[in-house]
């Protein structure tokens, strides 16, 4: 592993959910500690599972020593807890001083996902800036949140600095600015640390899949625009050449080779490591120590190559049968990046269109690749993309031309300052989405939403709009807000997509909990790319399929409506293969 040859003091692991980021961060931390280094491993991921990997409870305030790994310590930064502490710090001192209505307004102002982002970043930069807190460690390794979340965290210092420089009003969706202004030096220090190649390496983790590598390339570009060019690439989970003639194994190898041979230009120039696919989840010290070892016999053999259990879950087409019964409606497909959300959304849309229904397929995901997934010429199907930057500019212009037209110069300046808020883009995207949602009264609208953090920001905007409409309604009048439409299962069906793996399932459960807090009950789950549903014969894939069983059963216990999509030998791109995907059933499996 080139990564372990001359590691910098700070290592940041980033990538889409399910690429193995946490496993690689943990294995790297163990490897460095085994070399005699003193190492601190920090998770800033809202869906952190460090405790599960090491089999111990990880603290959120003070690092704890990991048993049986001398020199290794671990710490979880919990964004939700940090957000609550941040709210208490801002509101607490004035709770008994200001009027109750004012306090209520402040709490609503601080209830959004922006506050969580701010609070988590506050904790993260506080650790980076506290030389005394990290002085004893030779290395500090960050298991960061998935790509979109991380990028927002990294971009915030610049946005905040610009905003704080120009905002004199103190009014902002970010909350009272005094709490932020005090941290400016700390944020500047954090960005300088991230961009310092002598001190820091950003490790881009990707699966050997085209979409995953495209996402890594996008991340690399966006980091570079922030001056962070000290990057390395790790391609994790490559199917080894083991002589197997299993059609699934052969197809997997061929697909991965093609993806790596066509690496985006920016990634080709980066130092790169390739890590083979493992037969089990990386839980426990033995598995972590063997993960990055170059010894062929380092990894403990699977306990048994248990054949996949029979699966009784229905195919995606059965969910589509239920959707079709309403003849129209809104279908929102949600999930963390990398789980195949765009593919599932496109498959639902194409299948409904093939049945003769008018369908509008759209995305609000900045990383979406609908044009790579389905052709726009398919009968009955319209395909579009809501561009966040375009919508932000359009929203700013509209607000200035309407609300700003009768303001004096000072008022327009104040309004322009408010529109520089990082939340403006989210509000603008939500407004564009609301326009599309209205089409669902007469046709099917399938929305490929953004990863969780982005989605929750949209829902926050929905909630704020909903509360504003309800607050200003005349007595006896009736209105249907977008939030009401999202909460009504007759109008909206929320579909959560996951992979049958630890992190994606945990992240999907967190998303489901967030939806329920907003009064929205998910309608169904889709388990995508299941090896156990494809009945492999290759020993490594059989072992991986056996590992899936616990995750499939966990999903079945938590929701009533679940569909499964087998791992397919062909990339599901184009209308013909999307139809095959939606109608593909789990293979008949061998019972144990």
XYZ file of C-alpha atoms in Angstrom:
592
model
C 0.000 0.000 0.000
C 1.534 3.298 -1.130
C -0.707 4.988 1.376
C 1.223 3.426 4.263
C 4.739 4.097 2.934
C 5.120 7.739 3.979
C 1.788 8.817 5.427
C 1.220 12.448 6.332
C 0.184 13.299 9.891
C -3.409 14.020 8.866
C -5.366 11.592 6.668
C -8.913 12.280 5.458
C -10.927 9.431 3.905
C -13.828 10.465 1.702
C -16.156 8.761 -0.768
C -19.746 7.758 -1.435
C -21.583 5.621 1.095
C -20.754 1.930 0.831
C -17.371 2.262 -0.910
C -15.500 0.968 2.144
C -14.303 4.314 3.465
C -14.741 3.426 7.127
C -13.089 0.012 6.665
C -10.057 1.574 4.987
C -9.772 4.324 7.606
C -9.971 1.765 10.429
C -7.512 -0.644 8.769
C -5.054 2.202 8.122
C -5.307 3.319 11.747
C -4.661 -0.214 13.010
C -1.728 -0.690 10.600
C -0.050 2.545 11.722
C -0.616 1.720 15.400
C 0.898 -1.729 14.827
C 3.985 0.083 13.481
C 4.357 1.723 16.885
C 2.676 5.018 16.041
C 0.242 6.830 18.321
C -2.936 7.281 16.266
C -6.269 9.073 16.754
C -9.153 7.876 14.558
C -12.051 10.348 14.292
C -15.423 9.822 12.627
C -17.418 12.842 11.481
C -19.970 10.664 9.714
C -23.594 11.011 10.931
C -23.954 7.250 10.305
C -20.689 6.301 11.990
C -20.247 2.611 12.790
C -16.758 2.746 14.341
C -18.149 1.111 17.461
C -19.477 -1.824 15.459
C -16.165 -2.261 13.614
C -14.072 -2.377 16.819
C -16.718 -3.948 19.034
C -16.555 -1.187 21.667
C -18.525 1.949 22.481
C -16.757 4.993 21.035
C -16.985 8.233 23.039
C -18.243 11.528 21.654
C -16.232 13.824 23.926
C -12.967 12.103 24.793
C -11.006 9.586 22.701
C -11.011 6.040 24.041
C -8.228 3.485 23.727
C -9.032 0.587 21.392
C -8.461 -2.734 23.208
C -5.648 -4.945 21.860
C -4.264 -2.179 19.626
C -1.653 -0.300 21.682
C -1.430 3.333 20.582
C -4.824 3.530 18.848
C -7.565 5.858 20.111
C -10.961 6.626 18.572
C -13.522 9.433 18.794
C -16.983 9.980 17.258
C -18.135 13.499 16.410
C -21.918 13.237 16.502
C -23.363 15.990 14.281
C -26.817 15.785 15.853
C -25.471 16.091 19.402
C -23.171 18.882 18.281
C -26.165 20.674 16.729
C -28.138 20.457 19.965
C -25.179 21.775 21.943
C -24.840 24.592 19.427
C -28.535 25.474 19.788
C -28.278 25.431 23.567
C -25.225 27.658 23.427
C -26.986 30.227 21.229
C -30.489 30.199 22.713
C -29.743 29.280 26.336
C -28.362 32.639 27.544
C -31.389 34.594 26.252
C -34.158 32.071 26.944
C -35.388 33.900 30.059
C -34.545 37.361 28.736
C -36.299 37.650 25.350
C -40.049 37.251 24.672
C -41.290 33.683 24.136
C -42.246 34.444 20.521
C -38.713 35.625 19.807
C -37.226 32.487 21.364
C -39.586 30.358 19.275
C -38.415 32.150 16.156
C -34.761 31.604 17.054
C -35.335 27.902 17.651
C -37.105 27.563 14.306
C -34.248 29.433 12.673
C -31.804 26.936 14.182
C -33.889 23.822 13.404
C -32.574 23.227 9.897
C -29.938 20.975 8.474
C -27.700 24.030 8.021
C -27.322 24.175 11.784
C -26.243 20.540 11.911
C -23.632 21.213 9.235
C -22.377 24.238 11.116
C -22.242 22.466 14.458
C -20.405 19.420 13.075
C -17.902 21.612 11.307
C -17.502 23.643 14.475
C -16.479 20.479 16.357
C -14.258 19.279 13.535
C -12.342 22.543 13.165
C -12.109 22.846 16.928
C -10.215 19.580 17.048
C -7.947 20.585 14.174
C -7.178 23.933 15.776
C -6.548 22.531 19.236
C -2.864 21.673 18.996
C -2.803 20.545 22.618
C -5.641 18.044 22.038
C -3.842 16.289 19.184
C -0.214 16.965 20.095
C 0.433 13.460 21.444
C -0.678 11.727 18.251
C 1.678 10.875 15.399
C -1.294 10.575 13.046
C -4.904 11.826 13.108
C -7.177 9.913 10.723
C -10.621 11.237 9.801
C -13.314 8.847 8.631
C -15.308 11.614 7.042
C -18.937 11.708 5.977
C -19.892 10.671 2.422
C -18.898 12.906 -0.418
C -21.668 15.496 -0.597
C -21.675 16.044 3.146
C -17.907 16.391 3.242
C -17.831 18.845 0.381
C -20.362 21.079 2.034
C -18.303 21.044 5.193
C -15.167 21.899 3.254
C -16.869 24.641 1.266
C -18.493 26.307 4.225
C -15.458 28.241 5.469
C -15.192 30.181 2.222
C -18.938 30.809 2.083
C -19.042 31.848 5.688
C -16.044 34.140 5.375
C -17.586 35.914 2.393
C -20.927 36.095 4.126
C -19.513 37.390 7.363
C -17.431 39.952 5.505
C -20.482 41.440 3.797
C -23.346 40.841 6.218
C -23.916 43.617 8.671
C -27.528 42.903 9.518
C -27.097 39.850 11.723
C -30.155 38.227 10.088
C -29.401 34.853 8.589
C -30.618 31.284 8.275
C -27.281 30.414 9.882
C -28.460 31.859 13.170
C -26.979 34.702 15.174
C -23.750 35.569 13.467
C -21.840 36.398 16.592
C -21.494 32.662 17.223
C -19.835 32.214 13.866
C -17.689 35.305 13.743
C -15.759 34.128 16.776
C -14.691 31.010 14.871
C -13.328 32.649 11.708
C -9.686 32.205 12.654
C -10.399 28.585 13.538
C -12.043 27.920 10.143
C -9.191 29.575 8.276
C -6.726 27.385 10.162
C -8.733 24.258 9.258
C -8.744 25.077 5.536
C -5.021 25.842 5.613
C -4.390 22.470 7.244
C -6.459 20.652 4.625
C -4.563 22.289 1.769
C -1.116 21.690 3.281
C 0.343 18.724 1.400
C 3.157 18.290 3.912
C 0.671 17.728 6.711
C -2.446 16.325 5.053
C -3.559 13.719 2.503
C -7.136 13.431 1.269
C -7.840 9.818 0.334
C -10.547 9.410 -2.309
C -12.137 5.980 -1.919
C -14.055 4.454 -4.813
C -15.491 1.157 -5.949
C -14.173 -0.157 -9.311
C -17.396 0.983 -10.956
C -17.918 3.686 -13.549
C -20.444 5.729 -11.562
C -18.360 5.531 -8.387
C -15.202 6.641 -10.223
C -17.072 9.516 -11.874
C -18.153 10.638 -8.412
C -14.546 10.399 -7.150
C -13.459 12.498 -10.133
C -16.089 15.118 -9.299
C -14.901 15.188 -5.692
C -11.293 15.540 -6.830
C -12.177 18.527 -9.027
C -14.180 20.244 -6.297
C -11.405 19.743 -3.747
C -8.895 21.138 -6.219
C -10.976 24.300 -6.621
C -10.616 24.758 -2.853
C -6.827 24.454 -3.204
C -6.766 20.890 -1.857
C -4.668 18.969 -4.396
C -2.865 16.646 -1.979
C -5.027 13.651 -2.929
C -4.614 9.883 -3.281
C -7.001 7.357 -4.823
C -7.885 3.947 -3.387
C -10.013 1.647 -5.561
C -11.566 -0.793 -3.153
C -13.255 -4.156 -3.751
C -11.659 -5.454 -6.965
C -12.738 -8.980 -7.924
C -9.533 -11.070 -7.886
C -8.405 -13.391 -10.690
C -9.121 -16.682 -8.945
C -9.821 -18.921 -11.959
C -13.562 -18.958 -11.326
C -15.833 -19.350 -14.367
C -18.965 -18.207 -12.532
C -20.701 -15.890 -15.061
C -21.242 -13.330 -12.279
C -17.532 -13.333 -11.355
C -16.447 -13.123 -15.000
C -18.844 -10.236 -15.695
C -17.728 -8.448 -12.531
C -14.044 -8.651 -13.510
C -14.709 -7.488 -17.078
C -16.836 -4.565 -15.915
C -14.222 -3.484 -13.373
C -11.364 -3.708 -15.874
C -13.278 -1.517 -18.310
C -14.016 1.040 -15.590
C -10.367 1.243 -14.453
C -9.041 1.427 -18.022
C -11.261 4.448 -18.659
C -10.345 6.304 -15.467
C -11.138 10.030 -15.658
C -8.046 12.082 -16.464
C -7.825 13.785 -13.088
C -7.738 10.437 -11.267
C -5.063 8.893 -13.537
C -2.506 11.394 -12.264
C -3.128 10.600 -8.578
C -1.117 8.077 -6.524
C -3.304 4.970 -6.509
C -3.806 1.771 -4.510
C -6.044 -1.138 -5.478
C -7.586 -3.330 -2.773
C -9.165 -6.726 -3.571
C -12.751 -7.651 -2.753
C -13.031 -9.310 0.651
C -15.243 -12.303 1.475
C -16.749 -10.634 4.541
C -17.532 -7.310 6.176
C -14.554 -5.653 7.821
C -15.604 -6.095 11.440
C -13.092 -7.075 14.121
C -9.327 -6.674 14.465
C -8.362 -9.877 12.616
C -10.207 -8.781 9.491
C -8.881 -5.203 9.722
C -5.252 -6.345 10.158
C -5.550 -8.673 7.157
C -7.341 -6.081 5.001
C -4.245 -4.135 3.918
C -1.758 -6.996 4.276
C 0.055 -8.131 1.152
C 0.276 -11.708 2.437
C -2.099 -13.944 0.488
C -3.006 -15.984 3.580
C -3.450 -13.004 5.887
C -7.217 -12.909 5.743
C -8.978 -15.482 7.919
C -10.850 -18.010 5.795
C -14.659 -17.737 5.776
C -16.252 -19.904 8.420
C -18.310 -21.620 5.756
C -19.295 -21.015 2.192
C -22.973 -21.168 3.075
C -25.144 -21.197 -0.040
C -27.546 -18.256 -0.249
C -30.836 -18.810 1.521
C -34.007 -18.835 -0.555
C -35.388 -15.339 -1.060
C -39.084 -14.662 -1.170
C -38.882 -10.918 -1.780
C -40.729 -9.604 -4.836
C -39.090 -7.916 -7.842
C -39.268 -4.158 -8.410
C -42.073 -4.696 -10.949
C -44.470 -5.664 -8.150
C -43.933 -2.267 -6.511
C -44.562 -0.664 -9.888
C -47.843 -2.611 -10.143
C -48.965 -0.908 -6.930
C -47.788 2.524 -8.107
C -49.680 2.078 -11.390
C -53.021 1.512 -9.628
C -53.318 5.242 -8.838
C -52.893 6.153 -12.568
C -50.836 9.211 -11.550
C -48.801 10.492 -8.616
C -45.409 11.493 -7.263
C -42.712 8.866 -6.654
C -39.636 10.085 -4.778
C -36.658 7.725 -4.849
C -34.261 8.429 -2.007
C -31.035 7.027 -0.630
C -27.386 7.721 0.008
C -24.980 8.176 -2.883
C -23.771 4.987 -4.537
C -26.738 2.717 -3.767
C -28.192 2.869 -7.287
C -30.898 5.426 -6.557
C -30.731 6.974 -10.021
C -30.928 3.549 -11.665
C -33.978 2.534 -9.609
C -35.733 5.845 -10.343
C -35.052 5.429 -14.055
C -36.258 1.799 -13.993
C -39.559 2.791 -12.336
C -40.074 5.617 -14.835
C -39.272 3.501 -17.899
C -41.508 0.632 -16.746
C -44.464 2.985 -16.158
C -43.860 4.637 -19.534
C -43.686 1.213 -21.216
C -47.148 0.502 -19.807
C -48.483 3.530 -21.676
C -48.464 6.146 -18.903
C -47.122 9.681 -19.296
C -44.068 9.977 -17.024
C -41.741 12.830 -16.092
C -38.393 11.631 -14.695
C -36.324 14.352 -13.046
C -33.420 14.709 -10.636
C -32.356 17.217 -8.005
C -29.080 15.408 -7.375
C -26.002 17.457 -8.351
C -24.148 14.169 -8.971
C -26.913 12.497 -10.969
C -26.194 10.944 -14.337
C -29.656 10.423 -15.841
C -28.344 11.019 -19.354
C -25.970 8.063 -18.866
C -28.795 5.875 -17.547
C -31.736 6.289 -19.904
C -32.309 7.754 -23.356
C -34.686 10.741 -23.463
C -36.418 9.471 -26.639
C -38.297 6.610 -24.939
C -42.069 6.858 -25.698
C -44.230 8.558 -23.016
C -41.113 9.547 -21.030
C -39.836 13.097 -20.420
C -36.438 13.459 -18.721
C -35.153 16.623 -17.042
C -32.644 17.823 -14.443
C -33.083 20.562 -11.875
C -29.753 22.397 -11.970
C -29.037 23.841 -8.489
C -26.855 26.697 -9.737
C -29.316 27.733 -12.444
C -32.202 27.623 -9.983
C -30.214 29.618 -7.408
C -29.450 32.395 -9.914
C -33.060 32.425 -11.149
C -34.353 32.631 -7.573
C -32.021 35.483 -6.654
C -33.041 37.439 -9.763
C -36.753 36.837 -9.126
C -36.540 37.959 -5.501
C -34.615 41.098 -6.369
C -37.087 41.962 -9.164
C -40.169 41.422 -6.980
C -39.490 41.941 -3.292
C -36.585 44.241 -4.013
C -38.200 46.519 -6.575
C -39.725 48.969 -4.097
C -36.932 48.944 -1.558
C -34.526 51.800 -1.098
C -30.823 51.300 -1.621
C -30.242 50.205 1.958
C -33.110 47.729 1.752
C -31.848 46.210 -1.507
C -28.385 45.886 -0.022
C -29.853 44.054 2.959
C -31.842 41.735 0.679
C -28.795 40.974 -1.475
C -26.880 40.109 1.670
C -29.586 37.704 2.773
C -29.585 35.985 -0.639
C -25.892 35.170 -0.196
C -26.871 32.668 2.479
C -25.786 29.067 1.763
C -29.439 28.041 2.161
C -30.562 30.092 -0.846
C -29.644 27.314 -3.290
C -31.620 24.749 -1.306
C -34.700 26.962 -1.239
C -34.392 27.635 -4.972
C -34.110 23.911 -5.763
C -37.134 23.200 -3.616
C -39.182 25.790 -5.490
C -38.218 24.175 -8.794
C -39.162 20.781 -7.393
C -42.531 22.154 -6.273
C -43.323 23.150 -9.861
C -42.610 19.619 -11.038
C -44.621 18.115 -8.177
C -47.784 19.823 -9.433
C -47.587 17.768 -12.654
C -48.257 14.646 -10.586
C -51.972 15.515 -10.460
C -52.262 14.336 -14.066
C -49.271 12.074 -14.721
C -46.554 10.103 -12.970
C -43.618 12.165 -11.765
C -40.571 10.199 -10.645
C -37.960 12.216 -8.742
C -34.405 11.006 -8.310
C -33.509 12.963 -5.201
C -30.112 13.954 -3.880
C -28.226 12.081 -1.142
C -29.522 12.318 2.390
C -28.064 15.627 3.588
C -29.229 17.457 0.491
C -32.644 15.806 0.689
C -33.111 16.846 4.295
C -32.257 20.412 3.413
C -35.009 20.244 0.820
C -37.406 18.910 3.421
C -36.388 21.664 5.803
C -37.300 24.171 3.133
C -40.582 22.348 2.616
C -41.345 22.520 6.311
C -40.568 26.208 6.542
C -42.822 26.967 3.583
C -45.556 24.771 5.046
C -45.385 26.541 8.409
C -45.437 29.937 6.714
C -48.553 29.087 4.661
C -50.408 27.648 7.650
C -49.479 30.649 9.797
C -50.885 33.101 7.227
C -54.035 31.192 6.218
C -57.366 33.008 6.649
C -59.910 31.353 8.950
C -61.991 28.811 7.011
C -59.657 28.754 4.018
C -57.956 25.631 2.725
C -54.557 25.148 1.202
C -52.448 22.161 0.200
C -48.760 22.818 0.740
C -45.943 20.721 -0.763
C -45.337 19.279 2.724
C -48.961 18.101 2.897
C -48.521 16.486 -0.524
C -45.353 14.714 0.627
C -47.085 13.481 3.783
C -50.090 12.040 1.887
C -49.359 8.460 0.705
C -52.150 8.755 -1.884
C -50.248 11.590 -3.552
C -46.630 10.692 -2.825
C -44.808 7.387 -2.538
C -41.387 7.581 -0.900
C -39.073 4.757 -1.978
C -35.810 4.223 -0.088
C -32.990 2.426 -1.905
C -30.179 0.582 -0.147
C -27.503 -2.015 -0.741
C -27.491 -5.173 1.416
C -24.414 -3.976 3.335
C -23.805 -2.542 6.800
C -23.264 1.165 6.132
C -25.905 1.616 3.408
C -28.561 -0.070 5.593
C -27.629 2.085 8.604
C -27.753 5.202 6.450
C -31.132 4.195 5.000
C -32.509 3.660 8.495
C -31.299 7.127 9.489
C -33.004 8.578 6.415
C -36.232 6.769 7.320
C -36.086 8.204 10.849
C -35.560 11.712 9.456
C -38.550 11.316 7.152
C -40.724 10.133 10.016
C -39.720 13.156 12.097
C -41.073 15.265 9.232
C -44.355 13.316 9.339
C -43.550 11.361 6.170
C -43.861 7.574 6.206
C -41.652 5.813 3.626
C -43.820 3.687 1.325
C -41.330 0.972 0.371
C -37.681 -0.072 0.361
C -35.680 -1.481 -2.546
C -32.633 -3.664 -1.862
C -30.391 -3.171 -4.893
C -27.575 -5.276 -6.373
C -28.100 -8.312 -4.181
C -25.603 -11.119 -4.719
C -27.716 -13.531 -2.698
C -30.603 -12.892 -5.104
C -28.312 -13.699 -8.039
C -27.179 -17.120 -6.733
C -23.438 -16.974 -7.476
C -21.219 -20.100 -7.516
C -17.828 -18.394 -7.107
C -16.673 -19.129 -3.498
C -15.801 -15.492 -2.777
C -19.167 -14.242 -4.066
C -20.987 -17.034 -2.212
C -19.318 -15.841 1.000
C -20.318 -12.251 0.229
C -23.886 -13.411 -0.483
C -24.020 -15.188 2.873
C -22.925 -11.942 4.576
C -25.879 -10.164 2.955
C -28.453 -12.334 4.725
C -28.333 -10.436 8.039
C -28.876 -7.121 6.282
C -31.786 -8.370 4.151
C -33.460 -9.808 7.254
C -32.920 -6.532 9.129
C -34.671 -4.588 6.370
C -37.532 -7.106 6.230
C -38.124 -6.666 9.971
C -38.274 -2.874 9.824
C -40.598 -2.293 6.852
C -43.616 -4.045 5.364
C -43.039 -3.447 1.666
C -39.673 -4.486 0.232
C -38.479 -5.386 -3.272
C -35.114 -6.849 -4.263
C -33.004 -6.451 -7.382
C -30.385 -9.145 -8.107
C -26.819 -8.220 -9.023
C -26.846 -8.193 -12.843
C -24.101 -9.208 -15.260
C -24.829 -6.179 -17.488
C -24.707 -2.497 -16.523
C -28.371 -1.402 -16.190
C -28.155 1.488 -18.635
C -30.610 2.100 -21.462
C -34.355 1.452 -21.478
C -34.085 -2.218 -22.487
C -31.812 -3.173 -19.579
C -33.765 -1.000 -17.147
C -36.886 -2.970 -18.035
C -34.948 -6.210 -17.464
C -33.860 -4.839 -14.085
C -37.361 -3.923 -12.934
C -38.689 -7.341 -13.897
C -35.724 -9.437 -12.729
C -36.524 -11.879 -9.962
C -34.330 -13.478 -7.355
C -32.873 -16.711 -8.713
C -34.077 -19.922 -7.128
C -31.489 -20.504 -4.452
C -30.201 -23.608 -2.781
C -31.524 -24.097 0.711
C -29.088 -24.898 3.490
